[in-house]
Short mmCIF file of C-alpha atoms in Angstrom, two decimals:
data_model
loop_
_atom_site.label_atom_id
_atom_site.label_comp_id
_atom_site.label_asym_id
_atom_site.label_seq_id
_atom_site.Cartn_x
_atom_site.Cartn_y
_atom_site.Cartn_z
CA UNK A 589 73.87 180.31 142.88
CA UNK A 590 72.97 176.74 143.96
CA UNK A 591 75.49 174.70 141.38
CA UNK A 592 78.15 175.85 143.43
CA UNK A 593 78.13 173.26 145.83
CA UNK A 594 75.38 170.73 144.34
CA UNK A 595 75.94 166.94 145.41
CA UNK A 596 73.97 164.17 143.88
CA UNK A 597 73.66 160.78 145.10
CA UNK A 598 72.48 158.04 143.12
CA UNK A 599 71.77 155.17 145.23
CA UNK A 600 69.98 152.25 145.53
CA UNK A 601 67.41 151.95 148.93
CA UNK A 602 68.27 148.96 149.83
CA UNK A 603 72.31 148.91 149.26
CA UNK A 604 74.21 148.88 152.07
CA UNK A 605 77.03 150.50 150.14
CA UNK A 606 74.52 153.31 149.34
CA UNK A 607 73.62 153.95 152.60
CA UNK A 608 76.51 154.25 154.51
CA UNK A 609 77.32 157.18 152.06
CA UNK A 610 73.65 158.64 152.47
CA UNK A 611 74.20 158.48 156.09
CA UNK A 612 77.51 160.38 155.15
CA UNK A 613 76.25 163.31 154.09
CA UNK A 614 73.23 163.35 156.31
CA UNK A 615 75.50 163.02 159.33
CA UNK A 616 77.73 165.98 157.74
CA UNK A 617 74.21 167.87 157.16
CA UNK A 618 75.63 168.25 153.54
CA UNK A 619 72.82 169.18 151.43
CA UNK A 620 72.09 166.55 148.03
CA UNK A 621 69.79 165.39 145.86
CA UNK A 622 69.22 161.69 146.02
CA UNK A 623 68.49 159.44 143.02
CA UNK A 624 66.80 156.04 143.13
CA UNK A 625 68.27 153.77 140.85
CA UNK A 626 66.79 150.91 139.26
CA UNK A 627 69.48 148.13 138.96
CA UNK A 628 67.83 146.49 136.50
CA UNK A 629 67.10 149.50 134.45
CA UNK A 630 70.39 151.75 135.22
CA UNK A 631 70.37 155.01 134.12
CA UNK A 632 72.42 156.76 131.08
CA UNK A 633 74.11 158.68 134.16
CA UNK A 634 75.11 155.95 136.12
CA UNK A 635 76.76 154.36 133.08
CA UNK A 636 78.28 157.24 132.16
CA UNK A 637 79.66 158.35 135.60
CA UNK A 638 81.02 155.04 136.74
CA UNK A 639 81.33 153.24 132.85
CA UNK A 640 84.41 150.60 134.66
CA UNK A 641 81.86 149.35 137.24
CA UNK A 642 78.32 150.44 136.33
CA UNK A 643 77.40 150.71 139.86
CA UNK A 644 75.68 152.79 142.41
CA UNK A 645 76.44 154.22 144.58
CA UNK A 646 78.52 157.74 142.73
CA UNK A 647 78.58 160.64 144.10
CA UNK A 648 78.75 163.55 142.13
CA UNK A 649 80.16 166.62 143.25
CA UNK A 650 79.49 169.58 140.82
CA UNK A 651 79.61 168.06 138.32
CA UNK A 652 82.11 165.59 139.35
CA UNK A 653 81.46 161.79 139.81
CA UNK A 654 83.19 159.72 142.24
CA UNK A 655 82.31 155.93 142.76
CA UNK A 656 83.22 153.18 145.10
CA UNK A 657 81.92 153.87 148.72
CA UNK A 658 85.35 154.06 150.51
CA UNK A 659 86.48 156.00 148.15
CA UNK A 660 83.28 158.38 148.01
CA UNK A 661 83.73 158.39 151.87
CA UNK A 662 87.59 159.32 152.36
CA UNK A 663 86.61 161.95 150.02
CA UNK A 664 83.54 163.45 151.90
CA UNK A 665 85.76 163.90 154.72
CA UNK A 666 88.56 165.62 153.02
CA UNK A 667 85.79 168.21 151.12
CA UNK A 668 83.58 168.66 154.00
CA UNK A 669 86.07 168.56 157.17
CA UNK A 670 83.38 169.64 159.95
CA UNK A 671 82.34 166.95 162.61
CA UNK A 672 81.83 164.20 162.46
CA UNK A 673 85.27 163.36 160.87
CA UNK A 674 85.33 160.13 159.87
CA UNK A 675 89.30 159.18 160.12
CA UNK A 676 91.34 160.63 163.15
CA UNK A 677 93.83 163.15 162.46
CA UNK A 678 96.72 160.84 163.90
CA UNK A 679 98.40 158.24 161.39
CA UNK A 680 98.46 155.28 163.18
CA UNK A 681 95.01 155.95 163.96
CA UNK A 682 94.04 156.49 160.76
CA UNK A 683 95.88 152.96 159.62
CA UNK A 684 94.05 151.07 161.75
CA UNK A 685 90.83 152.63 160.99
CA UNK A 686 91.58 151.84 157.03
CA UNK A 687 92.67 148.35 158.87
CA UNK A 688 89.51 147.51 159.96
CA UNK A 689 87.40 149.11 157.67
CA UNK A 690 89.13 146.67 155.28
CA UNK A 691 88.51 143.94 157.67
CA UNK A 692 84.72 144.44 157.89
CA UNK A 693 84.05 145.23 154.05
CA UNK A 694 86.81 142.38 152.64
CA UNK A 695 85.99 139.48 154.88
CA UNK A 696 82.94 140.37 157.28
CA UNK A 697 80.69 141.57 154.24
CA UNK A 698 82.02 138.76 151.71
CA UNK A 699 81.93 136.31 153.85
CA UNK A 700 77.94 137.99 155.00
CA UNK A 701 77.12 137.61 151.24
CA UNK A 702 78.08 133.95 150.76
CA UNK A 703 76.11 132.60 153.90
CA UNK A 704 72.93 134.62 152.28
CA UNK A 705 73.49 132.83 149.06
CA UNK A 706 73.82 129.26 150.16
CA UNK A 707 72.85 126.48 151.97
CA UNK A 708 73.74 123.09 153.57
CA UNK A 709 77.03 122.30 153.53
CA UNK A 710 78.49 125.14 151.99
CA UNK A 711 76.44 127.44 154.33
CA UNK A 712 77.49 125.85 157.08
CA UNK A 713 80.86 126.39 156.27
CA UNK A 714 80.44 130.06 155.58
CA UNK A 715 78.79 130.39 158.77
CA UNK A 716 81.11 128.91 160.95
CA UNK A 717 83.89 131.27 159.21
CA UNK A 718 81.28 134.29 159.42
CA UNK A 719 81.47 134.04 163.48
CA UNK A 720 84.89 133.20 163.57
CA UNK A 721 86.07 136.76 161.98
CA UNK A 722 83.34 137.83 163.99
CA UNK A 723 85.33 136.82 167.11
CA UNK A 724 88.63 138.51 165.14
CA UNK A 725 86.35 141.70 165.22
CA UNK A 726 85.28 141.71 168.71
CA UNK A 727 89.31 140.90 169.67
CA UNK A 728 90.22 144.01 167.45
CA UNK A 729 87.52 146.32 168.34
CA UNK A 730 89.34 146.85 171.79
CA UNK A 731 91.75 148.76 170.73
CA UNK A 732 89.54 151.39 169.83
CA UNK A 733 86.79 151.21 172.89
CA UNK A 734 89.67 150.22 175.22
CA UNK A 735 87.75 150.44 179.10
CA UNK A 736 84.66 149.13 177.31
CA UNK A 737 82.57 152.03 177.32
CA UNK A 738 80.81 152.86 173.74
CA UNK A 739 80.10 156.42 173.48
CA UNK A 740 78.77 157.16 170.02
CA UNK A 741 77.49 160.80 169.08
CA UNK A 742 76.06 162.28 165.84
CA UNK A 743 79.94 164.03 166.46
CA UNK A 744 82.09 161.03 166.35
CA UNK A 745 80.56 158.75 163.98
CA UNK A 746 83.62 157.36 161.70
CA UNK A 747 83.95 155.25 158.91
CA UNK A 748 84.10 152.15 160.89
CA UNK A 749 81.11 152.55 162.60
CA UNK A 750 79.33 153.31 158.68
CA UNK A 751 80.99 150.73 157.39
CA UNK A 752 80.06 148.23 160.45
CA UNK A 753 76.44 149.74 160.30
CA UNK A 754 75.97 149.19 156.79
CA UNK A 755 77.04 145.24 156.91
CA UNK A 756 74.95 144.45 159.89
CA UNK A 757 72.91 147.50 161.33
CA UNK A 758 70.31 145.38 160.13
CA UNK A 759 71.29 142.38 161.50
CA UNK A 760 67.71 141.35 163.20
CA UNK A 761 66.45 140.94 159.82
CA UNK A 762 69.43 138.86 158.06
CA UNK A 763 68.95 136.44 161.13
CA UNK A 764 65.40 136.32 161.06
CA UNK A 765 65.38 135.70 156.81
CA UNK A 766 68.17 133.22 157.55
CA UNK A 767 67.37 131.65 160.77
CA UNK A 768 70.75 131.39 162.17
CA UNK A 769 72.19 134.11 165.28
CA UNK A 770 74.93 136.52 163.87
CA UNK A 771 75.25 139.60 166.33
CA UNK A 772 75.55 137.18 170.02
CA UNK A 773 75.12 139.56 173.34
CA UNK A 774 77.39 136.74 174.85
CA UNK A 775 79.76 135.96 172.43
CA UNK A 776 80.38 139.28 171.03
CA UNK A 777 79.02 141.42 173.66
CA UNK A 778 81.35 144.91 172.31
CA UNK A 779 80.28 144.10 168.63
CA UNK A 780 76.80 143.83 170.03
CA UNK A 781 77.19 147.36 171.94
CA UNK A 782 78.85 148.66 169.12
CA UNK A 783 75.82 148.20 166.71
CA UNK A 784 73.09 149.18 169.31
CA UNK A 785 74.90 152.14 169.92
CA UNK A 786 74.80 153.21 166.07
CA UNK A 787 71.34 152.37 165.67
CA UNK A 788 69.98 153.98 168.24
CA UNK A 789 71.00 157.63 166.46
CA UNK A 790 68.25 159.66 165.54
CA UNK A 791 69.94 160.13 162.23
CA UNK A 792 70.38 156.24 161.74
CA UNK A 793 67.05 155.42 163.08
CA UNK A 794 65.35 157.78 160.39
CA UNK A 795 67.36 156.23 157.59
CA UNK A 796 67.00 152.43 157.86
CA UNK A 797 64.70 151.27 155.89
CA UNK A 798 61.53 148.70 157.31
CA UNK A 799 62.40 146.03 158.53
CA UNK A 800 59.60 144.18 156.65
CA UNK A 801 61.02 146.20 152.94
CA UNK A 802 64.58 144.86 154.12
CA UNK A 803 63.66 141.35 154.51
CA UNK A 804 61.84 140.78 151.22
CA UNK A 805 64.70 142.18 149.27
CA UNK A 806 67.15 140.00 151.67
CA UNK A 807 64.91 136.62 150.80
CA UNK A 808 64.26 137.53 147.10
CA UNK A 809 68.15 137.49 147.09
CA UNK A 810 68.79 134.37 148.92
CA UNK A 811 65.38 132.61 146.71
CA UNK A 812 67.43 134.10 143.54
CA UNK A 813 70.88 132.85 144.23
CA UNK A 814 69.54 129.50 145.42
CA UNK A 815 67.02 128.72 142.40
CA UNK A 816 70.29 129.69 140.11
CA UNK A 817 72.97 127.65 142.08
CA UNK A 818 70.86 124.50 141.69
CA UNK A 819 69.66 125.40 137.82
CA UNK B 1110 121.21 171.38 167.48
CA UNK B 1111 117.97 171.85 166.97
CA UNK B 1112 114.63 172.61 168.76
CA UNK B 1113 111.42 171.81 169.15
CA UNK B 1114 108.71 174.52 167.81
CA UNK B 1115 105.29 173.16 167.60
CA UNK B 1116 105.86 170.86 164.36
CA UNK B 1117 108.51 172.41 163.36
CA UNK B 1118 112.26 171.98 163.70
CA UNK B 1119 115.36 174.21 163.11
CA UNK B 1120 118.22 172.45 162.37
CA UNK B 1121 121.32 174.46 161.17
CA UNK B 1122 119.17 177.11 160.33
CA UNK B 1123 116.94 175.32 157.66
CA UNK B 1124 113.26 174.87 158.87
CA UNK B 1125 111.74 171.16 158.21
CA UNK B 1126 108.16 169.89 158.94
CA UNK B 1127 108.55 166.62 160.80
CA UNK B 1128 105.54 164.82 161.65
CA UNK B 1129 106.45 163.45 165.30
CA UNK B 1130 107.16 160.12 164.33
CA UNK B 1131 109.06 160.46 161.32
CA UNK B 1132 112.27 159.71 162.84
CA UNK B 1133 111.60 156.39 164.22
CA UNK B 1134 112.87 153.03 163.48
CA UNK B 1135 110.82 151.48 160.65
CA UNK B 1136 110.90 148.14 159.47
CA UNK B 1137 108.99 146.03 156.47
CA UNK B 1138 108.45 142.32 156.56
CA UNK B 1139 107.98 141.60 152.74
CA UNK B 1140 108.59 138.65 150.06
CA UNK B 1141 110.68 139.07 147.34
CA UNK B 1142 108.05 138.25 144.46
CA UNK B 1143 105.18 139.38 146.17
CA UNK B 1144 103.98 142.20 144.58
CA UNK B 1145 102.29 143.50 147.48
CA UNK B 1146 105.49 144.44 149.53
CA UNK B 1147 106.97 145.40 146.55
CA UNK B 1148 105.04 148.39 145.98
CA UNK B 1149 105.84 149.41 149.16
CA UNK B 1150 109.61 148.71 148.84
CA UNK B 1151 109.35 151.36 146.08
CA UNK B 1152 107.52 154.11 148.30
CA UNK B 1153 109.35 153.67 150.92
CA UNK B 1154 113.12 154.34 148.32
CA UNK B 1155 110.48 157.36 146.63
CA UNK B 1156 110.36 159.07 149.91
CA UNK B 1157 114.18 158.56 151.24
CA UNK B 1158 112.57 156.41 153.79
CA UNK B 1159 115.42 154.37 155.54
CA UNK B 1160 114.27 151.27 156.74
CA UNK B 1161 115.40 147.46 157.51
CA UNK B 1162 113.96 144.79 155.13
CA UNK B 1163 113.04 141.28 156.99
CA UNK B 1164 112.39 138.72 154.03
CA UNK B 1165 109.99 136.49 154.99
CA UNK B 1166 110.18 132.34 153.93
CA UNK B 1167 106.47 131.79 152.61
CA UNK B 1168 104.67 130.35 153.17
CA UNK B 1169 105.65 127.73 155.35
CA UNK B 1170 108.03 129.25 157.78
CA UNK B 1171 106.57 132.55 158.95
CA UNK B 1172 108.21 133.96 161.46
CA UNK B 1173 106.99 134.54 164.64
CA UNK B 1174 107.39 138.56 164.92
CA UNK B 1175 105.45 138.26 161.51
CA UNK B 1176 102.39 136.01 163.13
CA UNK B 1177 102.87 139.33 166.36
CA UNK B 1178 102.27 141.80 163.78
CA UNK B 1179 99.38 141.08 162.07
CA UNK B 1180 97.61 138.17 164.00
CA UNK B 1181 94.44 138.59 162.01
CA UNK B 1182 95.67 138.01 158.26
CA UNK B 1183 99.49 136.72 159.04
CA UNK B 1184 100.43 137.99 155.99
CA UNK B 1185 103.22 140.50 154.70
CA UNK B 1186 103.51 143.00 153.71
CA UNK B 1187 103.79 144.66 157.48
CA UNK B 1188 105.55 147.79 157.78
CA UNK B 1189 106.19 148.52 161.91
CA UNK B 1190 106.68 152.39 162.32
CA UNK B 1191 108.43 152.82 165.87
CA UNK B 1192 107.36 149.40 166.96
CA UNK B 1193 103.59 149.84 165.67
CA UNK B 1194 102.51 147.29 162.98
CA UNK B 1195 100.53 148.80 159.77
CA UNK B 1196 99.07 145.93 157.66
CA UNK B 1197 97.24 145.71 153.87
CA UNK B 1198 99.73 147.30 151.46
CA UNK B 1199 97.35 149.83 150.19
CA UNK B 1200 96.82 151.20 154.24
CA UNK B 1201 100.57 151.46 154.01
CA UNK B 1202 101.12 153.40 151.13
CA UNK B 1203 98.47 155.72 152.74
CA UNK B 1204 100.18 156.04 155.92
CA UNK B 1205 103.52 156.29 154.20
CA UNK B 1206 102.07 159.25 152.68
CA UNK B 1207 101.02 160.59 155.51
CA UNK B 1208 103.94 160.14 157.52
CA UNK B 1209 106.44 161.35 155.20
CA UNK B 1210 105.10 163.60 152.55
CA UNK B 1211 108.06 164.15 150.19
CA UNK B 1212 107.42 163.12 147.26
CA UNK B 1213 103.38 162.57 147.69
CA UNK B 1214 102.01 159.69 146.39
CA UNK B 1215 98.67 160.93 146.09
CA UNK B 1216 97.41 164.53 144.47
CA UNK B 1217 96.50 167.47 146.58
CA UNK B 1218 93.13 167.86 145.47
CA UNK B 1219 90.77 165.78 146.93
CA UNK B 1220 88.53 165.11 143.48
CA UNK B 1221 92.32 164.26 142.34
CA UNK B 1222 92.82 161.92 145.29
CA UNK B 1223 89.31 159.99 144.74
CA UNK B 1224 90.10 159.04 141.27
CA UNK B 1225 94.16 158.23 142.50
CA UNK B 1226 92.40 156.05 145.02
CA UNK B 1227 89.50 154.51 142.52
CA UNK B 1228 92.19 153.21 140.34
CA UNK B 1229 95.08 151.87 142.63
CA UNK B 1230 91.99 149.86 144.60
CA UNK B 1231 90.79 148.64 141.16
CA UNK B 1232 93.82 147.78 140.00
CA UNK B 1233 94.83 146.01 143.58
CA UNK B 1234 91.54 144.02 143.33
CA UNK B 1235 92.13 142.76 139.58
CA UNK B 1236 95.76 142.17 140.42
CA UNK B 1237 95.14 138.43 141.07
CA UNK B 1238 92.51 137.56 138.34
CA UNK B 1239 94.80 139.44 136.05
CA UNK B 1240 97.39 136.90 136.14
CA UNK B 1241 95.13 134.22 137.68
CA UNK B 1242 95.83 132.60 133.46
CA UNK B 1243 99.52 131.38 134.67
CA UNK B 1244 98.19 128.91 137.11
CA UNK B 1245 95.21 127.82 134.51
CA UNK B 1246 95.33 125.00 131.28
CA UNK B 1247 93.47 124.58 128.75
CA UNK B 1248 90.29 126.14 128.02
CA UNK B 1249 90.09 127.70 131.31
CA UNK B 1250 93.83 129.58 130.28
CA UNK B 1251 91.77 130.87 127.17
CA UNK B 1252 89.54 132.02 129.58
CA UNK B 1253 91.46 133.87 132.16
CA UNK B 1254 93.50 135.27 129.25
CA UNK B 1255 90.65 136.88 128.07
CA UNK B 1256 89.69 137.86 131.73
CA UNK B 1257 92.97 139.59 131.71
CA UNK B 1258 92.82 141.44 128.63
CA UNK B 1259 89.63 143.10 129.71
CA UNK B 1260 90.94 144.25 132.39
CA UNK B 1261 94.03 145.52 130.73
CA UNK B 1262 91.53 147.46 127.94
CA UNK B 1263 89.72 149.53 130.91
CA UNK B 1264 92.81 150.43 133.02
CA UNK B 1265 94.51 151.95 129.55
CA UNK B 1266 91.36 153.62 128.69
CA UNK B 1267 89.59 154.59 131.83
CA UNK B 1268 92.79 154.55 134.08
CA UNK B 1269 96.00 156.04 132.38
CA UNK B 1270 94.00 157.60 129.60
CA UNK B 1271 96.54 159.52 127.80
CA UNK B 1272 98.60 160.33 130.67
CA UNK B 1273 102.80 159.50 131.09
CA UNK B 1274 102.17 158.06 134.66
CA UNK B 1275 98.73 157.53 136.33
CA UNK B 1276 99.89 160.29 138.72
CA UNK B 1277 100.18 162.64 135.60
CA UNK B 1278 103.86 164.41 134.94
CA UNK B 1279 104.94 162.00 137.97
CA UNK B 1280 104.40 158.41 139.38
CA UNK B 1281 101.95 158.02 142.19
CA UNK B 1282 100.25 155.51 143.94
CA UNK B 1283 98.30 154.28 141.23
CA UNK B 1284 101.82 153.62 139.22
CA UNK B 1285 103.16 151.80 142.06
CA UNK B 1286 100.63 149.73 142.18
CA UNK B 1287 100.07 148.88 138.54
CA UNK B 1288 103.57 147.79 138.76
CA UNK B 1289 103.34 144.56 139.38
CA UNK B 1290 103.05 144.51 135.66
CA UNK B 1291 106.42 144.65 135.10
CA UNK B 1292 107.41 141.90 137.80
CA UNK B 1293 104.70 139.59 137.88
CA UNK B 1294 102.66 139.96 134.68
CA UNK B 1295 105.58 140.10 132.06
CA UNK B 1296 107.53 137.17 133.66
CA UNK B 1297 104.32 134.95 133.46
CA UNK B 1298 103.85 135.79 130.41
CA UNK B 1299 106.77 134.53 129.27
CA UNK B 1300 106.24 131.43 130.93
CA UNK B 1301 102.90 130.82 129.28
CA UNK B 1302 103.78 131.84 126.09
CA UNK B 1303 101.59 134.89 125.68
CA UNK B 1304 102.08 138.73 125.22
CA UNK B 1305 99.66 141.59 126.85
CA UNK B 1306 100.70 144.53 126.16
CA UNK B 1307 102.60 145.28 122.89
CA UNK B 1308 102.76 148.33 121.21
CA UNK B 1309 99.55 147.54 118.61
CA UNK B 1310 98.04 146.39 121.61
CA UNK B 1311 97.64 148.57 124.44
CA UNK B 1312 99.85 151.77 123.13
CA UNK B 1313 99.81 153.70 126.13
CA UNK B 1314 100.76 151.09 128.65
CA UNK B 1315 103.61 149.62 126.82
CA UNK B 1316 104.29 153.38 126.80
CA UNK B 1317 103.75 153.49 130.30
CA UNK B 1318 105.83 150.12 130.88
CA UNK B 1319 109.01 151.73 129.41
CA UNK B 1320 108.98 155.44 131.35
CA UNK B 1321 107.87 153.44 134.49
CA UNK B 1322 110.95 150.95 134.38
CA UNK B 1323 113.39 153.75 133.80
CA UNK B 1324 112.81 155.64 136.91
CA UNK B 1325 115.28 155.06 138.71
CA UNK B 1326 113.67 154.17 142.05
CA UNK B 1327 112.02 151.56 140.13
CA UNK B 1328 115.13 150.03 137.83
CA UNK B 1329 117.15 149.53 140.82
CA UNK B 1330 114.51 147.90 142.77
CA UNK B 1331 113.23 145.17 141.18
CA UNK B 1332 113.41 141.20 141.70
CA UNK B 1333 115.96 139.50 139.43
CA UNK B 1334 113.82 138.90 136.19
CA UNK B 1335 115.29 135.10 135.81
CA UNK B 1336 115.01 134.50 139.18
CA UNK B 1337 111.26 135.81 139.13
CA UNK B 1338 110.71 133.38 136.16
CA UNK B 1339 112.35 130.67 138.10
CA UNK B 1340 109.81 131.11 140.54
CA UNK B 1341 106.83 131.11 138.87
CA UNK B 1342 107.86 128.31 136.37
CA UNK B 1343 108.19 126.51 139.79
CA UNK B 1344 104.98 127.36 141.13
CA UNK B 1345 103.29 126.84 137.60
CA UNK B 1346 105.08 122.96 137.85
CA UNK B 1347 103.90 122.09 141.43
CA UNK B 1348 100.42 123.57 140.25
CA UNK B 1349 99.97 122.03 137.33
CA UNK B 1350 101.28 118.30 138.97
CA UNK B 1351 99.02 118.33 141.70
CA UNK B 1352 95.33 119.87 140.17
CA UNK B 1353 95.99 118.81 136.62
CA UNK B 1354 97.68 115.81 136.04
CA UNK B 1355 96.69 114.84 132.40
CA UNK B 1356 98.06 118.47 131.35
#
């Protein structure tokens, strides 16, 4: 009776990619069964439900894996189609959502990564390009919040507010572990608003993990990445 | 004469679901060898889209309705649907889709759609470090060679599996975008000197090479093979003169 609509995530706590499909399902009050994975130690399943990427997170849906997070998202919304819907029903719409989506995952979160994995020089350079697409953001951004006003409900969470959460929801702690200011009241005030906004949902709030948990794994990586740069 | 019933019109009697835009002007600003516009070139002929091409002189000379367009990443290919810009080719395709459903480029089923979508992102991603080896020399060509052959082994064993198209009986995204094999990858390689995909190679996508170059849509819309290898030998030159100059 209950394989007919089981859902497993495996995940990893501390991925954002994991999370913003965790927060998925939670938001869609989808029932699943979570698994931990350890990335050192991946499981048999893992390898055998994603065997081209070996990664977390997959979803899998009777039975059925899926993997890469957009992916996994576009198709939680098409399966599951009550609120919160996560792309508009209008094309356009929809294109720009994919738009920036893109925008945030391709040059926001790659751009994230190589700031936490250097320094000097080369950090300084990622940094300066990290709040310059930041700016780009906050320009494009209007389009969808277009008198200002940020009104986000457990009902109208999208994929661009996931994808935004999961890249810097936790921004307090990547600035603290790196010392520099990402997420400026003054110079990005609707990207600011934006991310409060998320956080501040019940559902959200429950799911992030500590900020203490989130900052050891965030320094490990930067330690790790440094201490093999210079090797 | 026809009229207006919810999303439906009646013309002359036959019934046809129009989404409400479908009818608009549309226009793609594209490059000739870019891959990237190409694939959408293709959807666009798949679907009996008509449309006005603007080719664009890269990547000096950009033109200014380009820069309008798609201010953030000023690149092509943009497709502008009734005077509304769509950027990143793989957004297109989706909204193409959308828009004009004849002819669907992805599946029904949504497990079918995931796995559509898994590969033609994959495949989009690997794109460049596939054929990354034609601007390389030397041990770092051995290299990306072998890059490229990995890459090749999981999309024919993973990707097409034992299917004619990646779409199944029929091409669909995924083919369109694993395309740029036949206009990008196979000129290079003939410029380097190497081969990918022969039949004792990779079976199934020199299979797949051969049906997907006979559809029609596709035979009468590609670049001008010399005139693609012109190009890249070019490129390759100008490369080679200005990073590696003992090569």
């Amino acid at each position: 009776m209950g394989e007919e609509n089981k859902v497993i995530l495996h995940g990893m706590w501390a991925s954002p990619f994991s999370k913003r499909v965790e927060l998925a399902l939670k938001l869609k009050g989808i029932p699943f069964e979570y698994v931990e994975e350890d990335l050192k130690n991946k499981s048999a399943e893992i390898l055998h439900y994603n065997p081209v990427h070996k990664k977390i997170p997959v979803l899998v849906h009777n039975g059925k894996p899926i993997a890469e997070s957009l992916v996994i998202l576009e198709y939680i919304d098409e399966t599951w189609k009550n609120n919160p819907r996560f792309l508009p029903q209008d094309p356009y719409k929809r294109a720009r959502v994919r738009f920036w989506t893109s925008f945030v995952q391709q040059h926001l979160f790659e751009t994230m990564f190589t700031v936490v994995k250097t320094d000097g020089e080369a950090q300084e350079k990622a940094v300066k390009e990290l709040l310059e697409k930041l700016q780009v953001l906050e320009e494009g951004i209007k389009e969808f919040f277009p008198d200002g006003n940020i009104c986000i409900d457990s009902n109208n969470v999208g994929l661009l507010d996931l994808v935004l959460l999961s890249v810097f929801g936790p921004y307090n702690v990547q600035e603290e572990v790196l010392g520099i200011k990402i997420i400026d009241m003054e110079k990005t005030p609707l990207v600011y608003s934006w991310l409060r906004a998320i956080n501040q949902l019940p559902l959200v709030k429950e799911s992030i993990p500590p900020h203490d948990k989130l900052a050891a794994v965030l320094k490990f990586m930067r330690e790790n990445a440094l201490k093999s740069s210079s090797a | 004469m026809y009229f207006l019933l919810k999303n439906k019109r009646i013309y002359k009697g036959h019934q046809i679901m129009i989404n409400h835009h479908s009818m608009d002007e549309v226009k793609l600003f594209g490059f000739w060898p870019s891959p990237f516009s190409r694939r959408v070139i293709w959807a666009l002929k798949l679907k009996g889209v008509n449309y006005e091409y603007i080719e664009e002189d890269l990547p000096y000379n950009k033109s200014d309705l380009l820069l309008q367009y798609n201010p953030v990443h000023k690149k092509i290919p943009v497709l502008v649907h009734g005077g509304k810009p769509i950027a990143e080719s793989l957004v297109i395709l989706e909204y193409i889709d959308e828009v004009w459903p004849q002819n669907p480029l992805l599946p029904k089923d949504s497990y079918e759609r995931s796995v559509a979508r898994f590969w033609a992102k994959f495949i989009d991603e690997k794109g460049p470090i596939m054929w990354e080896f034609y601007l390389k020399f030397g041990e770092e060509q051995e290299k990306a060679i072998n890059n490229s052959i990995e890459i090749l082994r999981t999309i024919e064993e993973h990707g097409l599996e034992d299917k004619k198209f990646f779409g199944g009986d029929k091409m669909g995204i995924t083919d369109l975008v694993f395309g740029l094999v036949i206009h990008i990858l196979v000129p290079m390689e003939e410029i380097v000197g190497v081969k990918f995909i022969k039949e004792e190679t990779f079976p199934r996508l020199h299979a797949w090479i051969k049906n997907f170059s006979e559809q029609p849509i596709i035979k009468d819309n590609v670049p001008d093979y010399s005139r693609v290898v012109d190009f890249f030998k070019r490129r390759r030159e100008t490369y080679r003169l200005s990073a590696h100059p003992n090569h």
